[in-house]
Every structure is written in C-alpha cells, then in structure tokens.
One Martini backbone bead per residue (centre of mass of N, CA, C, O) as a GRO file, in nm:
protein
  137
    1MET     BB    1   8.243   3.410  -0.701
    2MET     BB    2   8.038   3.264  -0.537
    3ARG     BB    3   7.927   3.116  -0.788
    4CYS     BB    4   8.183   2.934  -0.838
    5LEU     BB    5   8.189   2.810  -0.564
    6LEU     BB    6   7.923   2.662  -0.573
    7LEU     BB    7   7.956   2.507  -0.827
    8ALA     BB    8   8.215   2.356  -0.749
    9SER     BB    9   8.072   2.258  -0.499
   10LEU     BB   10   7.855   2.071  -0.643
   11MET     BB   11   8.053   1.905  -0.858
   12SER     BB   12   8.207   1.782  -0.620
   13LEU     BB   13   7.937   1.644  -0.505
   14SER     BB   14   7.864   1.487  -0.748
   15SER     BB   15   8.069   1.317  -0.749
   16LEU     BB   16   8.066   1.170  -0.457
   17ALA     BB   17   7.814   1.049  -0.485
   18TRP     BB   18   7.926   0.841  -0.719
   19SER     BB   19   8.105   0.719  -0.472
   20ALA     BB   20   8.166   0.395  -0.352
   21ASP     BB   21   8.437   0.488  -0.166
   22ALA     BB   22   8.291   0.746   0.025
   23ALA     BB   23   8.320   0.732   0.354
   24GLY     BB   24   7.972   0.909   0.431
   25VAL     BB   25   7.836   0.894   0.172
   26GLN     BB   26   7.538   1.050   0.062
   27SER     BB   27   7.268   0.964  -0.157
   28GLU     BB   28   6.989   1.128  -0.308
   29LEU     BB   29   6.676   1.102  -0.504
   30LEU     BB   30   6.497   1.380  -0.584
   31LEU     BB   31   6.486   1.367  -0.918
   32LYS     BB   32   6.335   1.181  -1.206
   33THR     BB   33   6.242   1.314  -1.532
   34GLN     BB   34   6.043   1.353  -1.822
   35GLN     BB   35   5.832   1.552  -1.679
   36SER     BB   36   5.667   1.768  -1.581
   37TRP     BB   37   5.425   1.896  -1.321
   38ASP     BB   38   5.161   1.831  -1.575
   39GLY     BB   39   5.286   1.572  -1.741
   40LYS     BB   40   5.475   1.658  -1.972
   41THR     BB   41   5.656   1.595  -2.218
   42TYR     BB   42   5.957   1.692  -2.271
   43PRO     BB   43   6.180   1.816  -2.476
   44ALA     BB   44   6.418   1.854  -2.667
   45TYR     BB   45   6.727   1.956  -2.693
   46PRO     BB   46   6.862   2.189  -2.813
   47ALA     BB   47   7.079   2.328  -3.018
   48GLY     BB   48   7.425   2.355  -2.932
   49GLN     BB   49   7.602   2.525  -2.662
   50PRO     BB   50   7.590   2.430  -2.395
   51GLU     BB   51   7.400   2.606  -2.092
   52VAL     BB   52   7.415   2.673  -1.733
   53THR     BB   53   7.174   2.757  -1.470
   54LEU     BB   54   7.178   2.908  -1.155
   55LEU     BB   55   6.892   3.031  -0.922
   56ARG     BB   56   6.799   3.231  -0.675
   57ILE     BB   57   6.511   3.252  -0.543
   58THR     BB   58   6.318   3.531  -0.384
   59ILE     BB   59   5.982   3.548  -0.249
   60PRO     BB   60   5.759   3.753  -0.106
   61PRO     BB   61   5.516   3.771   0.073
   62HIS     BB   62   5.218   3.781  -0.085
   63THR     BB   63   5.350   3.688  -0.400
   64ALA     BB   64   5.335   3.766  -0.740
   65LEU     BB   65   5.445   3.634  -1.032
   66ASP     BB   66   5.465   3.662  -1.334
   67TRP     BB   67   5.375   3.580  -1.648
   68HIS     BB   68   5.525   3.279  -1.788
   69GLN     BB   69   5.815   3.120  -1.999
   70HIS     BB   70   6.017   2.820  -2.060
   71PRO     BB   71   6.214   2.713  -2.355
   72ILE     BB   72   6.335   2.519  -2.108
   73ILE     BB   73   6.486   2.347  -1.911
   74ASN     BB   74   6.381   2.305  -1.542
   75VAL     BB   75   6.475   2.312  -1.211
   76GLY     BB   76   6.339   2.316  -0.879
   77TYR     BB   77   6.431   2.406  -0.543
   78MET     BB   78   6.333   2.380  -0.215
   79LEU     BB   79   6.469   2.571   0.057
   80ALA     BB   80   6.175   2.807   0.175
   81GLY     BB   81   5.866   2.798   0.221
   82THR     BB   82   5.605   2.868  -0.006
   83LEU     BB   83   5.476   2.752  -0.320
   84VAL     BB   84   5.283   2.815  -0.547
   85VAL     BB   85   5.188   2.677  -0.896
   86GLU     BB   86   5.051   2.798  -1.210
   87ASN     BB   87   4.825   2.722  -1.507
   88GLN     BB   88   4.684   2.917  -1.688
   89VAL     BB   89   4.535   2.726  -1.894
   90ASP     BB   90   4.402   2.530  -1.661
   91GLY     BB   91   4.428   2.587  -1.356
   92SER     BB   92   4.684   2.439  -1.221
   93THR     BB   93   4.825   2.314  -0.927
   94LYS     BB   94   5.139   2.360  -0.675
   95THR     BB   95   5.243   2.272  -0.379
   96LEU     BB   96   5.550   2.399  -0.202
   97HIS     BB   97   5.826   2.300   0.025
   98ALA     BB   98   6.052   2.209   0.166
   99GLY     BB   99   6.198   1.992  -0.004
  100ASP     BB  100   6.128   2.015  -0.292
  101PRO     BB  101   6.046   1.928  -0.625
  102LEU     BB  102   6.078   2.090  -0.964
  103PRO     BB  103   5.916   2.028  -1.282
  104GLU     BB  104   5.910   2.252  -1.506
  105LEU     BB  105   5.748   2.437  -1.733
  106VAL     BB  106   5.724   2.411  -2.084
  107GLY     BB  107   5.558   2.637  -2.315
  108THR     BB  108   5.399   2.730  -2.042
  109VAL     BB  109   5.215   2.932  -1.864
  110HIS     BB  110   5.326   3.065  -1.552
  111ARG     BB  111   5.295   3.097  -1.215
  112GLY     BB  112   5.452   3.238  -0.898
  113THR     BB  113   5.315   3.208  -0.500
  114ASN     BB  114   5.312   3.378  -0.232
  115PRO     BB  115   5.123   3.282   0.047
  116GLY     BB  116   5.284   3.343   0.303
  117ASP     BB  117   5.491   3.525   0.561
  118GLU     BB  118   5.750   3.414   0.420
  119PRO     BB  119   5.990   3.351   0.274
  120ALA     BB  120   6.049   3.184  -0.088
  121THR     BB  121   6.305   2.960  -0.156
  122ILE     BB  122   6.460   2.883  -0.497
  123LEU     BB  123   6.603   2.666  -0.692
  124VAL     BB  124   6.728   2.711  -1.056
  125PHE     BB  125   6.802   2.465  -1.301
  126TYR     BB  126   6.934   2.520  -1.624
  127ALA     BB  127   6.895   2.411  -1.944
  128GLY     BB  128   7.061   2.484  -2.265
  129VAL     BB  129   7.185   2.756  -2.469
  130VAL     BB  130   7.355   2.994  -2.613
  131GLY     BB  131   7.133   3.270  -2.555
  132SER     BB  132   6.888   3.147  -2.409
  133PRO     BB  133   6.628   3.223  -2.258
  134LEU     BB  134   6.477   3.149  -1.953
  135SER     BB  135   6.263   3.363  -1.990
  136THR     BB  136   5.895   3.454  -2.106
  137LYS     BB  137   5.611   3.658  -2.143
   0.00000   0.00000   0.00000
C-alpha cells in the first residue's frame, strides 16, 4: 500500500512539475543523460512489456555490497549518507552524497560501498521489461 502511495505521489508530482500554470511549483532537472557514470552509452531498451521498479536501498555503515551487474537501465538518487561506487573492470570509482544522482552502469560488474559511520540510503529506479532481473551476480 505504501509503495502504491509513493508511486502515485511521484506520478502526481511529475505531472505538476511540467504544468506551467501551477503557482509555486518548481521543477529541477537532476539528471538527463544517455550515458552511465563511467561514460559508456546506454544500450537500447529491450523489447517487451515495459515494467518500472523503484527501490529504496539502505546500506549499513562500513558495508560493501556484493559485486553485481544490471541488465537494464537504472538510475539512483542519494537520499542520505555516502556511497562509493566501484567499477570492477577498470577500478574507477565515484563518490556520492545526499542529493547526488547516479546513472548506473549497465552490463558492467560493479558494487557500492558505504565508507561512512551513518547508513547510506539511495532510491533506485529501474526501467526494464516484465520478467527481466534488476541485477545479477
């Protein structure tokens, strides 16, 4: 139920953000890209029935996620804490803080690590098709 309310709220805010007639409404572009954070161009969307997923992920202090990859395009938005994302292939890293967007890697093994003393919380939006996994190890 809470997820439905969150999604409905986001959809309502999205439509309001584009309405030029709504007094006092502000819209701030946080991210518009065709590339992941490592500069690689995103692949085409897969064929099939579209399915979107929104996760709130909280990573405890001093914790590293398992190495994984995403078969579909996704983007994150840091709500709290610090997160260091690391590309296993070339060793590149990117440090994120609250308020930072993250155009995630697709098809490249990577992980996130919370080096801080507080939990790191990130919202992640996935744009895939029915039946596609969000990530694989």
